[in-house]
Short mmCIF file of C-alpha atoms in Angstrom, two decimals:
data_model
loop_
_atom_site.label_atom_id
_atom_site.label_comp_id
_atom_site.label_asym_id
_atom_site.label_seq_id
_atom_site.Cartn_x
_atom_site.Cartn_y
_atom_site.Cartn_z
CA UNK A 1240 48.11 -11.12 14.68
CA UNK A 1241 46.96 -13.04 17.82
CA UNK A 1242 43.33 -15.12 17.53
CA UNK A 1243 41.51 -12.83 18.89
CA UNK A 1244 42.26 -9.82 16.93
CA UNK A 1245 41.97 -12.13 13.95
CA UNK A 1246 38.48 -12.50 14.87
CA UNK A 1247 37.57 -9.32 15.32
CA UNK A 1248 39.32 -8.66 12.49
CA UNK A 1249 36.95 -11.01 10.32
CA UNK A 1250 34.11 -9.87 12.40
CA UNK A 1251 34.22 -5.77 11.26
CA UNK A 1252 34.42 -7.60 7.32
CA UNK A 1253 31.81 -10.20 7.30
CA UNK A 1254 28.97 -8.29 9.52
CA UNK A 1255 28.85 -5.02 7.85
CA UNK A 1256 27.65 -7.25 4.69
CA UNK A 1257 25.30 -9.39 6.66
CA UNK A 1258 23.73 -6.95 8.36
CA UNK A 1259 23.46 -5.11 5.22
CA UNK A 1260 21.71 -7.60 3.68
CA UNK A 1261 18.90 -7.78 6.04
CA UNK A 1262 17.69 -4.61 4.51
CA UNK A 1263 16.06 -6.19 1.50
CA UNK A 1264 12.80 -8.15 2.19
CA UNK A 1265 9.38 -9.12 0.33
CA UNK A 1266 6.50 -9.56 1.46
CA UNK A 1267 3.11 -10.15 0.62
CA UNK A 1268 -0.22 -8.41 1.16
CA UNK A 1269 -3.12 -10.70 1.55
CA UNK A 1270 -6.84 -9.09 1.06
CA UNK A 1271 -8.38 -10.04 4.37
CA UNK A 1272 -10.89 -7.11 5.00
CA UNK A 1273 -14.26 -6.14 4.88
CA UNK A 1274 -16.61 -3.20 3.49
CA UNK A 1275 -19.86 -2.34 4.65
CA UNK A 1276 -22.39 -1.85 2.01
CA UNK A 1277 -25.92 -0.84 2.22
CA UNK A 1278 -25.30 2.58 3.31
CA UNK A 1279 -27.99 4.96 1.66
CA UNK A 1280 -29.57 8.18 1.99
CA UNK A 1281 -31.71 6.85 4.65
CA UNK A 1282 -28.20 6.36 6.65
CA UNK A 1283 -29.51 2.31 6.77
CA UNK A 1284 -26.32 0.27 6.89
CA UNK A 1285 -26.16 -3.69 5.34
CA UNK A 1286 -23.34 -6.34 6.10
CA UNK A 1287 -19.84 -6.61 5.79
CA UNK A 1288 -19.02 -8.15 2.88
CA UNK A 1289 -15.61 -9.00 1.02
CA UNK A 1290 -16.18 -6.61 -2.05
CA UNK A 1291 -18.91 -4.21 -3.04
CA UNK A 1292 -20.48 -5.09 -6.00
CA UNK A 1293 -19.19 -7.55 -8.89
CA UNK A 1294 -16.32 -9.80 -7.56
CA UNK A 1295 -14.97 -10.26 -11.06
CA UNK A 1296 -14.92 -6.22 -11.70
CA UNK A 1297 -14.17 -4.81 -8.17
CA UNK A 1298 -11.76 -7.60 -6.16
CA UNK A 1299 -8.67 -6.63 -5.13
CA UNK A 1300 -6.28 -10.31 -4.18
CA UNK A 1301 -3.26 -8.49 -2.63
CA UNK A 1302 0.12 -6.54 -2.82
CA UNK A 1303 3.34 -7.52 -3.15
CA UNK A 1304 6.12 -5.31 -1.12
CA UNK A 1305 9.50 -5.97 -2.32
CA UNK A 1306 12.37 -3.71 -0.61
CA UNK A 1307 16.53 -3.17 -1.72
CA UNK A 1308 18.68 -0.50 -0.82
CA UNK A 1309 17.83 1.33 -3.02
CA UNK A 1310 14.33 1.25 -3.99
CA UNK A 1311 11.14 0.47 -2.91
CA UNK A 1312 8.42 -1.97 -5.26
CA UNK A 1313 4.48 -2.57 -5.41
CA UNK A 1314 3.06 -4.97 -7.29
CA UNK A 1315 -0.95 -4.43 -6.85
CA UNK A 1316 -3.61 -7.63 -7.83
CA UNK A 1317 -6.96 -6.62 -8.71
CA UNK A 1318 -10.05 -7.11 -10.87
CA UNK A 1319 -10.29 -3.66 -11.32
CA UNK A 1320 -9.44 -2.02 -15.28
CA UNK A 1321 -9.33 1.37 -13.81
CA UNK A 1322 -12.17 2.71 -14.21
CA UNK A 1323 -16.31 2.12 -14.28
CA UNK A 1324 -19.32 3.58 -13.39
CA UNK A 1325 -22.79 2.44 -11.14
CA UNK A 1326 -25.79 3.98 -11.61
CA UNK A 1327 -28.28 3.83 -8.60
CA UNK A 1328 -32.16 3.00 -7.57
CA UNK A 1329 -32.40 7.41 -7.85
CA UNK A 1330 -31.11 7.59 -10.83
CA UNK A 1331 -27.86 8.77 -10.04
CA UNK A 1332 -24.40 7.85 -11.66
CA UNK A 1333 -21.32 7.50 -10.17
CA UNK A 1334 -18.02 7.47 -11.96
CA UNK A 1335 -15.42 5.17 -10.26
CA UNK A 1336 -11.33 5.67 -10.80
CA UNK A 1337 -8.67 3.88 -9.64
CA UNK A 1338 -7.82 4.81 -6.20
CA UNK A 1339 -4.24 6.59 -4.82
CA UNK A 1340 -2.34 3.77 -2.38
CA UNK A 1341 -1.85 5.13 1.31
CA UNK A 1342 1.75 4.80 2.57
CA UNK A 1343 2.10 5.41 6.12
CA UNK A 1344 5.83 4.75 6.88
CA UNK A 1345 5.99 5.15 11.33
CA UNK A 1346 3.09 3.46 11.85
CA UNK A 1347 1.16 5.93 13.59
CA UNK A 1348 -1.82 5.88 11.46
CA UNK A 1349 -1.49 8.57 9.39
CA UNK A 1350 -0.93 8.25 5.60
CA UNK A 1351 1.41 11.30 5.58
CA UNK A 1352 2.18 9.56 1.68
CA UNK A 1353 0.48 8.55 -1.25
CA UNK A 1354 1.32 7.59 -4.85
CA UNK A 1355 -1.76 8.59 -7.43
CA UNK A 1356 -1.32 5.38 -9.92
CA UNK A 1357 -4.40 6.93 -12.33
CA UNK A 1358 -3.85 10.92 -13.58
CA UNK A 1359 -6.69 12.74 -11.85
CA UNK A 1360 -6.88 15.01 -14.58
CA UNK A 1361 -8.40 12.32 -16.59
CA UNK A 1362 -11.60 12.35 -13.87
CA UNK A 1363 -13.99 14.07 -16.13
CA UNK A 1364 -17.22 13.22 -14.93
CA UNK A 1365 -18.85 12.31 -11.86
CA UNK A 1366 -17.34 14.57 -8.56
CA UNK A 1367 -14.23 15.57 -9.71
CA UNK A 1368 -11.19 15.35 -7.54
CA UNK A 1369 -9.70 18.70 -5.86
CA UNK A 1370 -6.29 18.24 -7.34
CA UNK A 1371 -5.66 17.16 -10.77
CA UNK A 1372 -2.29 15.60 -9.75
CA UNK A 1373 -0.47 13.24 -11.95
CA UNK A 1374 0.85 10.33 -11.53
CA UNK A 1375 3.79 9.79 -8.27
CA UNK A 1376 4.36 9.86 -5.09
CA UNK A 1377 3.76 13.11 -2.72
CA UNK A 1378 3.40 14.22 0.44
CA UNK A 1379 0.08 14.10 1.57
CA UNK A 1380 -1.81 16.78 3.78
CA UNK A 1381 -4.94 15.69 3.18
CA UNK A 1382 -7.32 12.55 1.69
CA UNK A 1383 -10.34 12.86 0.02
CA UNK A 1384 -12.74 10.00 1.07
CA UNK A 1385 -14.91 7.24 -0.74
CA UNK A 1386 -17.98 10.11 0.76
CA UNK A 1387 -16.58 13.17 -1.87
CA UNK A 1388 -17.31 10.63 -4.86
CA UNK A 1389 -20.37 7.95 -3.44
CA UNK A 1390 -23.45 9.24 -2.65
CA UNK A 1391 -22.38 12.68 -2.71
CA UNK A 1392 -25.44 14.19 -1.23
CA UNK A 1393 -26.86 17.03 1.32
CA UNK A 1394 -28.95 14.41 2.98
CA UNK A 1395 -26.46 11.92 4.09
CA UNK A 1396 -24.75 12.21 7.30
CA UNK A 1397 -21.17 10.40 6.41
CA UNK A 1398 -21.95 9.09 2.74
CA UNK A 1399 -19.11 6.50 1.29
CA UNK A 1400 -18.97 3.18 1.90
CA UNK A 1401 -17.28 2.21 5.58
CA UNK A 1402 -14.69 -0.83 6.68
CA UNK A 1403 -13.28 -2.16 9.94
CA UNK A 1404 -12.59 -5.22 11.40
CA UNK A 1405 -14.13 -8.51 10.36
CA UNK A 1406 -16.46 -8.39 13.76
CA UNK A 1407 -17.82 -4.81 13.49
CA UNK A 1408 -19.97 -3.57 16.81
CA UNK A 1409 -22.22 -2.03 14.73
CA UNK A 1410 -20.76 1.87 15.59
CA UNK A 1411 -16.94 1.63 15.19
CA UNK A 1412 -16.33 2.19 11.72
CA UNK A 1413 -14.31 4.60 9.22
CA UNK A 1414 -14.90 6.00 5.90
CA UNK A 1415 -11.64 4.97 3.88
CA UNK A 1416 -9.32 7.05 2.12
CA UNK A 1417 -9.61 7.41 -1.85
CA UNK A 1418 -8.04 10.28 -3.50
CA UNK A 1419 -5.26 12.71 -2.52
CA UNK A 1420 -6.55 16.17 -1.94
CA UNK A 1421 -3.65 18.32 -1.10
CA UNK A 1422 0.01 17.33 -1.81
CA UNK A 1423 3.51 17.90 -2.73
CA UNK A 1424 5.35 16.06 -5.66
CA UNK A 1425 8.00 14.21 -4.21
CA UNK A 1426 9.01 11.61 -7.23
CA UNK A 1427 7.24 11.72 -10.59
CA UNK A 1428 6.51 7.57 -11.40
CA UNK A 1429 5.58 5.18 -14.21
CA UNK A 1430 2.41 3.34 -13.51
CA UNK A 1431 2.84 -0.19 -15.66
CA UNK A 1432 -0.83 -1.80 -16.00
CA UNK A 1433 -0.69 -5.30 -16.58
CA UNK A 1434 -3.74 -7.13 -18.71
CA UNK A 1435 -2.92 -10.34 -17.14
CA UNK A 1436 -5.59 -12.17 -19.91
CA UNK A 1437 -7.67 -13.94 -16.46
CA UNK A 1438 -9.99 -10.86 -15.63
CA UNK A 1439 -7.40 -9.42 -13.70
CA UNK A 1440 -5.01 -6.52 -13.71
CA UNK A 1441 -1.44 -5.93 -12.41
CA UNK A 1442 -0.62 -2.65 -11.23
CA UNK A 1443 3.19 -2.10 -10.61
CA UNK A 1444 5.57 1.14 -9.51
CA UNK A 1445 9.00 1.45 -8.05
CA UNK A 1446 9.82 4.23 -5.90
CA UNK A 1447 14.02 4.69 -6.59
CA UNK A 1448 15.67 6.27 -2.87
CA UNK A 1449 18.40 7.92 -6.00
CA UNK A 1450 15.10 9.76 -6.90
CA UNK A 1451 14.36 11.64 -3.78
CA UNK A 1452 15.48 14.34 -1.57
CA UNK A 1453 18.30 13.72 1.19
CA UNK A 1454 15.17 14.35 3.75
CA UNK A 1455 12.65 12.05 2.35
CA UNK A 1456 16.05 9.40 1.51
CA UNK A 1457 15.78 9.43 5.16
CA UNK A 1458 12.60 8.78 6.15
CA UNK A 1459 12.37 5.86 3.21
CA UNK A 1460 15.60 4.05 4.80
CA UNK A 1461 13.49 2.77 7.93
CA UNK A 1462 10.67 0.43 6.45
CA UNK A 1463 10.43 -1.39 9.86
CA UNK A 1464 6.74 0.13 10.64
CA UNK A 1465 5.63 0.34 7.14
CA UNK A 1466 2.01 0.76 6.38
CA UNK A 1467 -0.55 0.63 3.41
CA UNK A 1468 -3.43 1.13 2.74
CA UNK A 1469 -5.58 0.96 -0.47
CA UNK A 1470 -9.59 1.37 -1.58
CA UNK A 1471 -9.36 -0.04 -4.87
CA UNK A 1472 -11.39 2.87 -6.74
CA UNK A 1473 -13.02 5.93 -6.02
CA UNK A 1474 -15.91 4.26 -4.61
CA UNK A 1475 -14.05 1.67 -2.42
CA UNK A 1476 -15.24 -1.33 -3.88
CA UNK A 1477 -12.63 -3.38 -1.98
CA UNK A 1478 -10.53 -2.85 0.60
CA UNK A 1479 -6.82 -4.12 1.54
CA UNK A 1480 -4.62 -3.12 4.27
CA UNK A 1481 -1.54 -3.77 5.97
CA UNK A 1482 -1.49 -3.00 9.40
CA UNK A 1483 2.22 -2.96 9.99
CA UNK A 1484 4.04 -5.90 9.68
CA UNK A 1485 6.69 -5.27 12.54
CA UNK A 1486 9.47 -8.01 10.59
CA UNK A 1487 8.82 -8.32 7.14
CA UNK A 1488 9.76 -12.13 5.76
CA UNK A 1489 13.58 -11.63 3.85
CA UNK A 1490 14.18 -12.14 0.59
CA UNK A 1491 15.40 -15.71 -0.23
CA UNK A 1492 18.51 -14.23 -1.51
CA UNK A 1493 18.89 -12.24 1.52
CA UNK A 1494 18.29 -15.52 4.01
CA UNK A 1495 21.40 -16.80 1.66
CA UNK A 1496 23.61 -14.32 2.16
CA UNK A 1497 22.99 -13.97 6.19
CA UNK A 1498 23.44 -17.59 6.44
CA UNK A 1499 26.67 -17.51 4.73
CA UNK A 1500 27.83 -14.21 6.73
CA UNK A 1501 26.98 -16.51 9.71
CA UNK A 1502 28.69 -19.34 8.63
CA UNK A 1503 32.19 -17.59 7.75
CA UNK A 1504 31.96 -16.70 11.10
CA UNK A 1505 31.17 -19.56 12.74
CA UNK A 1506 34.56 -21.14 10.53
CA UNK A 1507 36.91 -18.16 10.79
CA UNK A 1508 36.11 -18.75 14.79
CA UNK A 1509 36.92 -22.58 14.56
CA UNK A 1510 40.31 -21.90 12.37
CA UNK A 1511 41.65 -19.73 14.74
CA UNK A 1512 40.86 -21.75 18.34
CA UNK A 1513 42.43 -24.61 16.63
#
């Protein structure tokens, strides 16, 4: 076998596994964005503001993404236990749940997935939610907003709570996404709630690719425009989002590996020019 075909030889062997390994990354979610509170009945709007209400019972620190081959993990920080309720200058009370997380996997701004992490069937009082799906991840077809459980009323024009960017105009705004409304069950999923003994809570979930359908296998293999989006609860206390990170960081262990794909490259090439 001449040099050259020994190369190539080593080359079809070594790469396959390298580039294989690039597959796997984690990542890390930071909470960097704002709500706007102060919306009322009037339709009078306040500042943007890191969390509405309570830091120690509504913040939400971040999200840990960890991909493999074959599954996909969330690891969720937050103040929040899952549930509360706020009751209002009218007299009004409002029952707060933990809110579904967004998954938007091409990047085009649609959450066309969602994984409920509280059973809605447990939502017994306040505005109920239209579906009383348990918990998993579906297909979504459509959201229910922080405006069909806060301030649910005939005189407000939006209702909710809004969020944007950190320098809002003052008009450019959205009303976030809370609760799936209409879905399909794709994968049924544990939700593990961590008491981490500090005031805060760990919310984790792994969605397993052996799980799913060939079709939604598919779409799951191509992470590269992965999105998410989540509200905290039912009222979106706190909002976190991830706008698309276009190359997630790799996993140590995956740096490794490529690094020693390259280098038994780099000295299969030198052994055979000698």
């Amino acid at each position: 076998m001449t040099s050259v075909k020994k190369w190539l030889f080593s080359l079809a062997i070594i790469l396959p596994l390298t580039l294989a390994a690039t597959s796997a990354f984690a990542y890390t979610i930071e909470d960097h964005d704002y709500v706007l509170v102060g919306h009322s009945r009037s339709d009078a709007y306040g500042s943007w503001v890191d969390t509405a209400g309570a830091a120690s019972v509504y913040n939400t620190d971040s999200i840990d993404v960890t991909a493999t081959d074959t599954s996909l993990t969330f690891s969720i920080l937050t103040n929040y236990s899952g549930s509360s309720d706020y009751t209002n200058r009218y007299g009004d009370t409002y029952y707060e749940y933990l809110a579904d997380l967004a998954i938007d996997l091409d990047g085009d701004g649609t959450y066309d997935f969602g994984v409920v992490l509280s059973d809605h069937s447990t939502w017994t009082q306040g505005v109920a939610p239209s579906a009383a799906l348990s918990t998993g991840l579906y297909s979504v077809s459509s959201w229910q907003t922080s405006a069909d459980f806060f301030e649910e009323d005939a005189g407000t024009t939006v209702g909710g709570i809004g969020y944007g960017e950190y320098y809002w105009d003052g008009e450019d705004f959205s009303t976030p996404i809370v609760a799936i409304d209409e879905a399909s069950l794709i994968e049924s999923l544990i939700i593990t709630q961590t008491d981490n003994r500090d005031g805060t809570y760990t919310y984790s979930f792994t969605i397993s690719y052996a799980e799913l359908s060939d079709n939604y296998a598919a779409l799951f293999a191509d992470l590269s425009n992965l999105s998410i989006f989540w509200a905290t609860n039912t009222s979106a206390s706190d909002i976190i989002i991830d706008p698309n990170p276009a190359a997630p960081v790799p996993e140590p262990a995956t740096v490794a590996l490529l690094g020693l794909g390259l280098a038994g490259l780099v000295g299969m090439r030198k052994k055979f020019n000698r």
